[in-house]
């Protein structure tokens, strides 16, 4: 069986070569330099190396203003121009009139309805379920679609079984911030776990939101650790995946982290990487956020 792994990284764009504002140029990023030969920039946004493609994707979608998560993720996961649909960029949560589209058109639901197997690999802690049980409904795009389609969310038991990952995939933040006592795992181990999960399903999605938090200066004290674990995680995914049986797409919804001179999002192109069996087809087909889902379902059947 051919499997698709989609890794969503919130808030990473392709920016300037200025190391004073772009942390990728200030600190280096092994995934870029070792696997693609250099760090992507607005001067050189497209990089290729043996069935791996790194390239820019338009997150502005013909609408003025700064791209936002609500409309960006709706466009990315559901395959329609959400900012144009509502007349503006909106976030961080989905705009009300996009909710029916998110329920019906999310890429996870597409594969679920085809009965070929889709899986959302993120797990959620107890405070998330307390939030849902309180009657509150403001959720991100994927969580909203999962809830509206009555699909069970992964919990701590799934993390312990190795069938799901926490939000930072090492378990460190769940232990430190939420008082759990989970075993700490290395980023490389988490990546291998996600690859094993991927092999059991036609389509797997994992979401990582912490880079956008870093871009907004919310968790500055964790900058070095989060930056380094993501590099190790992505490097392991791209070097240990089965290139003949798997297609990986690593994508974002808007720029932010690549320009730390501002706390807001940017209009820079979103970072996208494809690797594996249908990587070239996806690379050739995706120019805008709303083209990601259609390209995946066209080539990764």
PDB file of C-alpha atoms in Angstrom:
ATOM      1  CA  UNK A   1       0.000   0.000   0.000  1.00  0.00           C
ATOM      2  CA  UNK A   2       1.162   3.507  -0.812  1.00  0.00           C
ATOM      3  CA  UNK A   3       0.812   5.862   2.173  1.00  0.00           C
ATOM      4  CA  UNK A   4       0.684   9.641   2.481  1.00  0.00           C
ATOM      5  CA  UNK A   5       2.072  11.530   5.467  1.00  0.00           C
ATOM      6  CA  UNK A   6       1.113  15.183   5.779  1.00  0.00           C
ATOM      7  CA  UNK A   7       3.022  17.150   8.412  1.00  0.00           C
ATOM      8  CA  UNK A   8       1.557  20.569   9.061  1.00  0.00           C
ATOM      9  CA  UNK A   9       3.907  23.199  10.520  1.00  0.00           C
ATOM     10  CA  UNK A  10       2.055  26.291  11.654  1.00  0.00           C
ATOM     11  CA  UNK A  11       3.544  29.627  10.647  1.00  0.00           C
ATOM     12  CA  UNK A  12       6.713  28.922   8.662  1.00  0.00           C
ATOM     13  CA  UNK A  13       7.414  30.868   5.502  1.00  0.00           C
ATOM     14  CA  UNK A  14      10.369  31.393   3.204  1.00  0.00           C
ATOM     15  CA  UNK A  15      12.046  34.675   4.065  1.00  0.00           C
ATOM     16  CA  UNK A  16      15.054  36.903   3.569  1.00  0.00           C
ATOM     17  CA  UNK A  17      18.684  35.831   3.967  1.00  0.00           C
ATOM     18  CA  UNK A  18      19.093  38.356   6.804  1.00  0.00           C
ATOM     19  CA  UNK A  19      20.355  36.463   9.866  1.00  0.00           C
ATOM     20  CA  UNK A  20      19.234  39.326  12.106  1.00  0.00           C
ATOM     21  CA  UNK A  21      15.586  38.495  11.433  1.00  0.00           C
ATOM     22  CA  UNK A  22      15.555  34.975   9.959  1.00  0.00           C
ATOM     23  CA  UNK A  23      16.498  32.314  12.549  1.00  0.00           C
ATOM     24  CA  UNK A  24      17.172  29.721   9.861  1.00  0.00           C
ATOM     25  CA  UNK A  25      20.112  31.835   8.683  1.00  0.00           C
ATOM     26  CA  UNK A  26      21.192  32.807  12.188  1.00  0.00           C
ATOM     27  CA  UNK A  27      21.264  29.312  13.700  1.00  0.00           C
ATOM     28  CA  UNK A  28      21.337  27.009  10.686  1.00  0.00           C
ATOM     29  CA  UNK A  29      18.944  24.134  10.047  1.00  0.00           C
ATOM     30  CA  UNK A  30      20.457  20.759   9.249  1.00  0.00           C
ATOM     31  CA  UNK A  31      17.378  19.486   7.411  1.00  0.00           C
ATOM     32  CA  UNK A  32      17.815  22.257   4.860  1.00  0.00           C
ATOM     33  CA  UNK A  33      21.587  22.368   4.527  1.00  0.00           C
ATOM     34  CA  UNK A  34      22.273  18.623   4.487  1.00  0.00           C
ATOM     35  CA  UNK A  35      19.306  17.470   2.421  1.00  0.00           C
ATOM     36  CA  UNK A  36      18.962  20.461   0.076  1.00  0.00           C
ATOM     37  CA  UNK A  37      22.416  22.039   0.151  1.00  0.00           C
ATOM     38  CA  UNK A  38      21.362  25.414   1.501  1.00  0.00           C
ATOM     39  CA  UNK A  39      18.667  27.309   3.395  1.00  0.00           C
ATOM     40  CA  UNK A  40      15.692  28.468   1.318  1.00  0.00           C
ATOM     41  CA  UNK A  41      15.209  32.201   0.901  1.00  0.00           C
ATOM     42  CA  UNK A  42      13.241  34.654  -1.190  1.00  0.00           C
ATOM     43  CA  UNK A  43      16.300  34.799  -3.448  1.00  0.00           C
ATOM     44  CA  UNK A  44      16.392  31.015  -3.805  1.00  0.00           C
ATOM     45  CA  UNK A  45      13.004  29.636  -2.728  1.00  0.00           C
ATOM     46  CA  UNK A  46      13.042  26.374  -4.694  1.00  0.00           C
ATOM     47  CA  UNK A  47      15.468  23.557  -3.871  1.00  0.00           C
ATOM     48  CA  UNK A  48      15.650  19.966  -5.127  1.00  0.00           C
ATOM     49  CA  UNK A  49      17.624  16.855  -4.281  1.00  0.00           C
ATOM     50  CA  UNK A  50      16.755  13.233  -5.183  1.00  0.00           C
ATOM     51  CA  UNK A  51      12.973  12.930  -4.964  1.00  0.00           C
ATOM     52  CA  UNK A  52      12.808  15.790  -2.487  1.00  0.00           C
ATOM     53  CA  UNK A  53      11.467  19.221  -3.373  1.00  0.00           C
ATOM     54  CA  UNK A  54      11.379  22.357  -1.244  1.00  0.00           C
ATOM     55  CA  UNK A  55       9.354  25.209  -2.697  1.00  0.00           C
ATOM     56  CA  UNK A  56       7.231  28.304  -1.962  1.00  0.00           C
ATOM     57  CA  UNK A  57       3.435  28.252  -1.868  1.00  0.00           C
ATOM     58  CA  UNK A  58       1.311  31.387  -2.107  1.00  0.00           C
ATOM     59  CA  UNK A  59      -0.581  31.972   1.152  1.00  0.00           C
ATOM     60  CA  UNK A  60      -2.014  35.376   0.185  1.00  0.00           C
ATOM     61  CA  UNK A  61      -4.494  33.914  -2.315  1.00  0.00           C
ATOM     62  CA  UNK A  62      -5.203  37.243  -3.992  1.00  0.00           C
ATOM     63  CA  UNK A  63      -6.518  38.886  -0.825  1.00  0.00           C
ATOM     64  CA  UNK A  64      -5.001  41.950   0.849  1.00  0.00           C
ATOM     65  CA  UNK A  65      -3.782  41.846   4.437  1.00  0.00           C
ATOM     66  CA  UNK A  66      -1.805  39.321   6.429  1.00  0.00           C
ATOM     67  CA  UNK A  67      -2.719  35.641   6.002  1.00  0.00           C
ATOM     68  CA  UNK A  68      -4.244  34.045   9.096  1.00  0.00           C
ATOM     69  CA  UNK A  69      -4.570  30.506  10.415  1.00  0.00           C
ATOM     70  CA  UNK A  70      -8.344  30.136  10.179  1.00  0.00           C
ATOM     71  CA  UNK A  71      -8.585  30.848   6.474  1.00  0.00           C
ATOM     72  CA  UNK A  72      -5.108  29.550   5.657  1.00  0.00           C
ATOM     73  CA  UNK A  73      -5.708  26.119   7.141  1.00  0.00           C
ATOM     74  CA  UNK A  74      -9.194  25.913   5.657  1.00  0.00           C
ATOM     75  CA  UNK A  75      -7.667  26.581   2.230  1.00  0.00           C
ATOM     76  CA  UNK A  76      -4.837  24.120   2.798  1.00  0.00           C
ATOM     77  CA  UNK A  77      -6.847  21.198   4.155  1.00  0.00           C
ATOM     78  CA  UNK A  78     -10.117  21.714   2.284  1.00  0.00           C
ATOM     79  CA  UNK A  79      -8.954  22.845  -1.149  1.00  0.00           C
ATOM     80  CA  UNK A  80     -10.834  26.128  -1.555  1.00  0.00           C
ATOM     81  CA  UNK A  81      -9.877  29.800  -1.392  1.00  0.00           C
ATOM     82  CA  UNK A  82     -11.207  30.598   2.073  1.00  0.00           C
ATOM     83  CA  UNK A  83     -10.010  34.251   2.218  1.00  0.00           C
ATOM     84  CA  UNK A  84     -11.726  34.994  -1.086  1.00  0.00           C
ATOM     85  CA  UNK A  85     -14.812  33.061   0.061  1.00  0.00           C
ATOM     86  CA  UNK A  86     -15.280  35.311   3.113  1.00  0.00           C
ATOM     87  CA  UNK A  87     -13.616  38.423   1.688  1.00  0.00           C
ATOM     88  CA  UNK A  88     -10.676  38.611   4.089  1.00  0.00           C
ATOM     89  CA  UNK A  89      -7.998  36.691   5.943  1.00  0.00           C
ATOM     90  CA  UNK A  90      -9.312  35.493   9.297  1.00  0.00           C
ATOM     91  CA  UNK A  91      -8.022  33.646  12.335  1.00  0.00           C
ATOM     92  CA  UNK A  92      -6.883  31.983  14.394  1.00  0.00           C
ATOM     93  CA  UNK A  93     -10.136  30.007  14.352  1.00  0.00           C
ATOM     94  CA  UNK A  94     -12.311  29.249  11.315  1.00  0.00           C
ATOM     95  CA  UNK A  95     -14.777  31.877  10.124  1.00  0.00           C
ATOM     96  CA  UNK A  96     -18.388  30.823  10.763  1.00  0.00           C
ATOM     97  CA  UNK A  97     -19.405  30.445   7.107  1.00  0.00           C
ATOM     98  CA  UNK A  98     -16.458  28.130   6.414  1.00  0.00           C
ATOM     99  CA  UNK A  99     -17.489  25.612   9.089  1.00  0.00           C
ATOM    100  CA  UNK A 100     -19.784  23.556   6.788  1.00  0.00           C
ATOM    101  CA  UNK A 101     -16.976  23.325   4.223  1.00  0.00           C
ATOM    102  CA  UNK A 102     -14.488  22.264   6.887  1.00  0.00           C
ATOM    103  CA  UNK A 103     -16.875  19.572   8.068  1.00  0.00           C
ATOM    104  CA  UNK A 104     -17.421  18.106   4.606  1.00  0.00           C
ATOM    105  CA  UNK A 105     -14.222  18.840   2.685  1.00  0.00           C
ATOM    106  CA  UNK A 106     -11.288  18.387   5.068  1.00  0.00           C
ATOM    107  CA  UNK A 107      -8.723  16.051   3.506  1.00  0.00           C
ATOM    108  CA  UNK A 108      -8.993  13.643   6.449  1.00  0.00           C
ATOM    109  CA  UNK A 109     -12.708  13.283   5.745  1.00  0.00           C
ATOM    110  CA  UNK A 110     -12.051  12.744   2.034  1.00  0.00           C
ATOM    111  CA  UNK A 111      -9.913   9.688   2.724  1.00  0.00           C
ATOM    112  CA  UNK A 112     -12.224   8.502   5.498  1.00  0.00           C
ATOM    113  CA  UNK A 113     -15.226   8.579   3.161  1.00  0.00           C
ATOM    114  CA  UNK A 114     -13.338   6.577   0.554  1.00  0.00           C
ATOM    115  CA  UNK A 115     -12.854   3.842   3.171  1.00  0.00           C
ATOM    116  CA  UNK A 116      -9.142   3.639   2.453  1.00  0.00           C
ATOM    117  CA  UNK A 117      -8.041   4.715   5.927  1.00  0.00           C
ATOM    118  CA  UNK A 118      -7.201   8.151   7.301  1.00  0.00           C
ATOM    119  CA  UNK A 119      -5.648   8.950  10.659  1.00  0.00           C
ATOM    120  CA  UNK A 120      -5.009  12.083  12.699  1.00  0.00           C
ATOM    121  CA  UNK A 121      -1.872  11.319  14.713  1.00  0.00           C
ATOM    122  CA  UNK A 122      -2.121  14.115  17.300  1.00  0.00           C
ATOM    123  CA  UNK A 123      -3.187  13.320  20.852  1.00  0.00           C
ATOM    124  CA  UNK A 124      -4.930  15.760  23.181  1.00  0.00           C
ATOM    125  CA  UNK A 125      -4.552  16.199  26.964  1.00  0.00           C
ATOM    126  CA  UNK A 126      -7.279  16.282  29.603  1.00  0.00           C
ATOM    127  CA  UNK A 127      -7.718  20.114  29.547  1.00  0.00           C
ATOM    128  CA  UNK A 128      -8.761  19.858  25.900  1.00  0.00           C
ATOM    129  CA  UNK A 129     -11.544  17.412  26.738  1.00  0.00           C
ATOM    130  CA  UNK A 130     -12.567  19.550  29.720  1.00  0.00           C
ATOM    131  CA  UNK A 131     -12.857  22.450  27.278  1.00  0.00           C
ATOM    132  CA  UNK A 132     -15.097  20.418  24.962  1.00  0.00           C
ATOM    133  CA  UNK A 133     -17.214  19.155  27.845  1.00  0.00           C
ATOM    134  CA  UNK A 134     -17.792  22.732  29.003  1.00  0.00           C
ATOM    135  CA  UNK A 135     -19.712  23.348  25.784  1.00  0.00           C
ATOM    136  CA  UNK A 136     -17.109  25.551  24.136  1.00  0.00           C
ATOM    137  CA  UNK A 137     -16.623  24.986  20.428  1.00  0.00           C
ATOM    138  CA  UNK A 138     -13.850  27.314  19.221  1.00  0.00           C
ATOM    139  CA  UNK A 139     -11.366  24.914  17.666  1.00  0.00           C
ATOM    140  CA  UNK A 140      -8.753  24.962  14.945  1.00  0.00           C
ATOM    141  CA  UNK A 141      -9.645  23.743  11.476  1.00  0.00           C
ATOM    142  CA  UNK A 142      -8.652  20.092  11.851  1.00  0.00           C
ATOM    143  CA  UNK A 143      -9.967  19.682  15.394  1.00  0.00           C
ATOM    144  CA  UNK A 144     -13.255  21.274  14.314  1.00  0.00           C
ATOM    145  CA  UNK A 145     -13.612  18.838  11.430  1.00  0.00           C
ATOM    146  CA  UNK A 146     -12.783  15.868  13.653  1.00  0.00           C
ATOM    147  CA  UNK A 147     -15.370  16.940  16.222  1.00  0.00           C
ATOM    148  CA  UNK A 148     -18.096  17.714  13.667  1.00  0.00           C
ATOM    149  CA  UNK A 149     -17.642  14.286  12.100  1.00  0.00           C
ATOM    150  CA  UNK A 150     -17.775  12.505  15.470  1.00  0.00           C
ATOM    151  CA  UNK A 151     -14.315  10.999  15.071  1.00  0.00           C
ATOM    152  CA  UNK A 152     -12.693  10.141  18.426  1.00  0.00           C
ATOM    153  CA  UNK A 153      -9.701  12.247  19.427  1.00  0.00           C
ATOM    154  CA  UNK A 154      -6.533  10.496  20.535  1.00  0.00           C
ATOM    155  CA  UNK A 155      -5.812  10.655  24.263  1.00  0.00           C
ATOM    156  CA  UNK A 156      -2.941   9.970  26.636  1.00  0.00           C
ATOM    157  CA  UNK A 157      -3.639   6.230  26.413  1.00  0.00           C
ATOM    158  CA  UNK A 158      -2.875   6.395  22.688  1.00  0.00           C
ATOM    159  CA  UNK A 159       0.410   8.176  23.407  1.00  0.00           C
ATOM    160  CA  UNK A 160       1.371   5.448  25.866  1.00  0.00           C
ATOM    161  CA  UNK A 161       0.539   2.780  23.271  1.00  0.00           C
ATOM    162  CA  UNK A 162       2.699   4.523  20.678  1.00  0.00           C
ATOM    163  CA  UNK A 163      -0.213   5.156  18.323  1.00  0.00           C
ATOM    164  CA  UNK A 164      -0.251   8.958  18.672  1.00  0.00           C
ATOM    165  CA  UNK A 165       2.070  11.889  19.370  1.00  0.00           C
ATOM    166  CA  UNK A 166       1.751  14.841  21.719  1.00  0.00           C
ATOM    167  CA  UNK A 167       1.893  18.416  20.468  1.00  0.00           C
ATOM    168  CA  UNK A 168       5.686  18.651  20.767  1.00  0.00           C
ATOM    169  CA  UNK A 169       6.193  14.904  20.046  1.00  0.00           C
ATOM    170  CA  UNK A 170       8.825  14.448  22.810  1.00  0.00           C
ATOM    171  CA  UNK A 171       6.203  14.605  25.626  1.00  0.00           C
ATOM    172  CA  UNK A 172       8.280  17.245  27.422  1.00  0.00           C
ATOM    173  CA  UNK A 173       5.659  20.008  27.406  1.00  0.00           C
ATOM    174  CA  UNK A 174       2.859  17.713  28.577  1.00  0.00           C
ATOM    175  CA  UNK A 175       5.018  16.748  31.538  1.00  0.00           C
ATOM    176  CA  UNK A 176       6.299  20.249  32.281  1.00  0.00           C
ATOM    177  CA  UNK A 177       3.141  22.270  31.656  1.00  0.00           C
ATOM    178  CA  UNK A 178       0.352  19.797  32.407  1.00  0.00           C
ATOM    179  CA  UNK A 179       1.835  17.583  35.100  1.00  0.00           C
ATOM    180  CA  UNK A 180       1.889  14.322  33.176  1.00  0.00           C
ATOM    181  CA  UNK A 181       4.558  11.703  33.770  1.00  0.00           C
ATOM    182  CA  UNK A 182       5.093  10.390  30.268  1.00  0.00           C
ATOM    183  CA  UNK A 183       8.437   8.930  29.198  1.00  0.00           C
ATOM    184  CA  UNK A 184      10.498  11.473  27.295  1.00  0.00           C
ATOM    185  CA  UNK A 185      11.298  10.381  23.766  1.00  0.00           C
ATOM    186  CA  UNK A 186      13.882  11.727  21.370  1.00  0.00           C
ATOM    187  CA  UNK A 187      12.759  13.582  18.241  1.00  0.00           C
ATOM    188  CA  UNK A 188      14.245  10.792  16.140  1.00  0.00           C
ATOM    189  CA  UNK A 189      12.171   8.219  18.030  1.00  0.00           C
ATOM    190  CA  UNK A 190       9.034  10.312  17.562  1.00  0.00           C
ATOM    191  CA  UNK A 191       9.729  10.559  13.831  1.00  0.00           C
ATOM    192  CA  UNK A 192      10.142   6.794  13.534  1.00  0.00           C
ATOM    193  CA  UNK A 193       6.933   6.296  15.487  1.00  0.00           C
ATOM    194  CA  UNK A 194       5.099   8.590  13.067  1.00  0.00           C
ATOM    195  CA  UNK A 195       6.536   6.710  10.093  1.00  0.00           C
ATOM    196  CA  UNK A 196       5.301   3.421  11.585  1.00  0.00           C
ATOM    197  CA  UNK A 197       1.854   4.941  12.079  1.00  0.00           C
ATOM    198  CA  UNK A 198       1.925   6.193   8.492  1.00  0.00           C
ATOM    199  CA  UNK A 199       2.564   2.707   7.156  1.00  0.00           C
ATOM    200  CA  UNK A 200      -0.705   1.489   8.693  1.00  0.00           C
ATOM    201  CA  UNK A 201      -2.931   4.040   6.944  1.00  0.00           C
ATOM    202  CA  UNK A 202      -3.519   5.467   3.497  1.00  0.00           C
ATOM    203  CA  UNK A 203      -3.409   9.042   4.788  1.00  0.00           C
ATOM    204  CA  UNK A 204      -1.928  10.340   8.056  1.00  0.00           C
ATOM    205  CA  UNK A 205      -1.865  13.924   9.322  1.00  0.00           C
ATOM    206  CA  UNK A 206       0.277  15.322  12.124  1.00  0.00           C
ATOM    207  CA  UNK A 207       0.167  18.977  13.197  1.00  0.00           C
ATOM    208  CA  UNK A 208       2.942  20.963  14.913  1.00  0.00           C
ATOM    209  CA  UNK A 209       1.986  24.440  16.124  1.00  0.00           C
ATOM    210  CA  UNK A 210       4.923  25.562  18.234  1.00  0.00           C
ATOM    211  CA  UNK A 211       6.854  27.413  15.516  1.00  0.00           C
ATOM    212  CA  UNK A 212       4.001  29.893  15.165  1.00  0.00           C
ATOM    213  CA  UNK A 213       4.071  30.380  18.937  1.00  0.00           C
ATOM    214  CA  UNK A 214       7.799  31.111  18.701  1.00  0.00           C
ATOM    215  CA  UNK A 215       7.134  33.581  15.904  1.00  0.00           C
ATOM    216  CA  UNK A 216       4.651  35.402  18.119  1.00  0.00           C
ATOM    217  CA  UNK A 217       7.219  35.450  20.990  1.00  0.00           C
ATOM    218  CA  UNK A 218       4.873  33.478  23.264  1.00  0.00           C
ATOM    219  CA  UNK A 219       7.373  30.853  24.442  1.00  0.00           C
ATOM    220  CA  UNK A 220      10.757  32.544  24.037  1.00  0.00           C
ATOM    221  CA  UNK A 221      12.330  30.520  26.854  1.00  0.00           C
ATOM    222  CA  UNK A 222      11.795  27.324  24.836  1.00  0.00           C
ATOM    223  CA  UNK A 223      13.150  28.642  21.550  1.00  0.00           C
ATOM    224  CA  UNK A 224      16.375  26.635  21.301  1.00  0.00           C
ATOM    225  CA  UNK A 225      14.832  23.335  22.378  1.00  0.00           C
ATOM    226  CA  UNK A 226      11.821  23.530  20.056  1.00  0.00           C
ATOM    227  CA  UNK A 227      13.930  24.710  17.123  1.00  0.00           C
ATOM    228  CA  UNK A 228      16.382  21.848  17.541  1.00  0.00           C
ATOM    229  CA  UNK A 229      13.835  19.082  18.082  1.00  0.00           C
ATOM    230  CA  UNK A 230      11.943  20.074  14.944  1.00  0.00           C
ATOM    231  CA  UNK A 231      15.150  19.931  12.912  1.00  0.00           C
ATOM    232  CA  UNK A 232      15.971  16.446  14.222  1.00  0.00           C
ATOM    233  CA  UNK A 233      12.382  15.282  13.705  1.00  0.00           C
ATOM    234  CA  UNK A 234      12.132  16.444  10.088  1.00  0.00           C
ATOM    235  CA  UNK A 235      15.613  15.198   9.219  1.00  0.00           C
ATOM    236  CA  UNK A 236      14.710  11.723  10.475  1.00  0.00           C
ATOM    237  CA  UNK A 237      11.410  11.694   8.586  1.00  0.00           C
ATOM    238  CA  UNK A 238      13.087  12.639   5.311  1.00  0.00           C
ATOM    239  CA  UNK A 239      16.065  10.293   5.655  1.00  0.00           C
ATOM    240  CA  UNK A 240      14.312   7.185   6.998  1.00  0.00           C
ATOM    241  CA  UNK A 241      11.009   7.200   5.087  1.00  0.00           C
ATOM    242  CA  UNK A 242      10.373   4.594   2.395  1.00  0.00           C
ATOM    243  CA  UNK A 243      10.649   6.606  -0.811  1.00  0.00           C
ATOM    244  CA  UNK A 244       8.966   3.899  -2.890  1.00  0.00           C
ATOM    245  CA  UNK A 245       5.920   3.339  -0.691  1.00  0.00           C
ATOM    246  CA  UNK A 246       5.395   6.735   0.930  1.00  0.00           C
ATOM    247  CA  UNK A 247       4.784  10.328  -0.109  1.00  0.00           C
ATOM    248  CA  UNK A 248       5.484  12.999   2.501  1.00  0.00           C
ATOM    249  CA  UNK A 249       4.273  16.582   2.284  1.00  0.00           C
ATOM    250  CA  UNK A 250       5.457  19.061   4.898  1.00  0.00           C
ATOM    251  CA  UNK A 251       3.532  22.308   4.625  1.00  0.00           C
ATOM    252  CA  UNK A 252       2.496  25.500   6.372  1.00  0.00           C
ATOM    253  CA  UNK A 253      -0.383  27.957   6.257  1.00  0.00           C
ATOM    254  CA  UNK A 254       1.420  31.319   6.291  1.00  0.00           C
ATOM    255  CA  UNK A 255       4.701  32.993   7.094  1.00  0.00           C
ATOM    256  CA  UNK A 256       5.719  34.085  10.588  1.00  0.00           C
ATOM    257  CA  UNK A 257       8.721  32.348  12.129  1.00  0.00           C
ATOM    258  CA  UNK A 258      11.052  33.256   9.245  1.00  0.00           C
ATOM    259  CA  UNK A 259      10.860  36.957  10.169  1.00  0.00           C
ATOM    260  CA  UNK A 260      11.329  37.659  13.876  1.00  0.00           C
ATOM    261  CA  UNK A 261      11.528  41.414  13.310  1.00  0.00           C
ATOM    262  CA  UNK A 262       7.736  41.444  13.690  1.00  0.00           C
ATOM    263  CA  UNK A 263       5.356  39.593  15.999  1.00  0.00           C
ATOM    264  CA  UNK A 264       2.708  39.290  13.304  1.00  0.00           C
ATOM    265  CA  UNK A 265       2.361  36.958  10.360  1.00  0.00           C
ATOM    266  CA  UNK A 266       4.005  37.823   7.047  1.00  0.00           C
ATOM    267  CA  UNK A 267       3.009  37.801   3.390  1.00  0.00           C
ATOM    268  CA  UNK A 268       5.975  35.598   2.560  1.00  0.00           C
ATOM    269  CA  UNK A 269       5.273  32.321   0.741  1.00  0.00           C
ATOM    270  CA  UNK A 270       4.569  29.310   2.924  1.00  0.00           C
ATOM    271  CA  UNK A 271       7.282  26.671   3.182  1.00  0.00           C
ATOM    272  CA  UNK A 272       6.457  23.357   1.516  1.00  0.00           C
ATOM    273  CA  UNK A 273       8.481  20.145   1.128  1.00  0.00           C
ATOM    274  CA  UNK A 274       7.474  17.034  -0.770  1.00  0.00           C
ATOM    275  CA  UNK A 275       9.385  13.766  -0.748  1.00  0.00           C
ATOM    276  CA  UNK A 276       8.880  10.221  -1.930  1.00  0.00           C
ATOM    277  CA  UNK A 277       6.841   8.462  -4.576  1.00  0.00           C
ATOM    278  CA  UNK A 278       4.653  11.313  -5.862  1.00  0.00           C
ATOM    279  CA  UNK A 279       6.808  14.197  -4.675  1.00  0.00           C
ATOM    280  CA  UNK A 280       7.546  15.544  -8.149  1.00  0.00           C
ATOM    281  CA  UNK A 281       3.871  15.477  -9.140  1.00  0.00           C
ATOM    282  CA  UNK A 282       2.923  17.449  -6.041  1.00  0.00           C
ATOM    283  CA  UNK A 283       5.782  19.883  -6.573  1.00  0.00           C
ATOM    284  CA  UNK A 284       4.651  20.515 -10.151  1.00  0.00           C
ATOM    285  CA  UNK A 285       1.000  20.990  -9.192  1.00  0.00           C
ATOM    286  CA  UNK A 286       1.078  23.115  -6.037  1.00  0.00           C
ATOM    287  CA  UNK A 287       1.543  26.871  -6.310  1.00  0.00           C
ATOM    288  CA  UNK A 288      -1.118  28.059  -3.829  1.00  0.00           C
ATOM    289  CA  UNK A 289      -2.508  26.826  -0.521  1.00  0.00           C
ATOM    290  CA  UNK A 290      -5.825  25.856  -2.059  1.00  0.00           C
ATOM    291  CA  UNK A 291      -4.059  23.541  -4.522  1.00  0.00           C
ATOM    292  CA  UNK A 292      -2.534  21.295  -1.847  1.00  0.00           C
ATOM    293  CA  UNK A 293      -5.537  19.060  -1.167  1.00  0.00           C
ATOM    294  CA  UNK A 294      -6.545  18.650  -4.849  1.00  0.00           C
ATOM    295  CA  UNK A 295      -2.986  17.679  -5.768  1.00  0.00           C
ATOM    296  CA  UNK A 296      -2.726  15.100  -2.991  1.00  0.00           C
ATOM    297  CA  UNK A 297      -6.009  13.391  -3.817  1.00  0.00           C
ATOM    298  CA  UNK A 298      -5.221  13.437  -7.555  1.00  0.00           C
ATOM    299  CA  UNK A 299      -1.881  11.679  -7.312  1.00  0.00           C
ATOM    300  CA  UNK A 300      -2.074   9.846  -3.980  1.00  0.00           C
ATOM    301  CA  UNK A 301      -5.140   7.696  -4.551  1.00  0.00           C
TER     302      UNK A 301
END
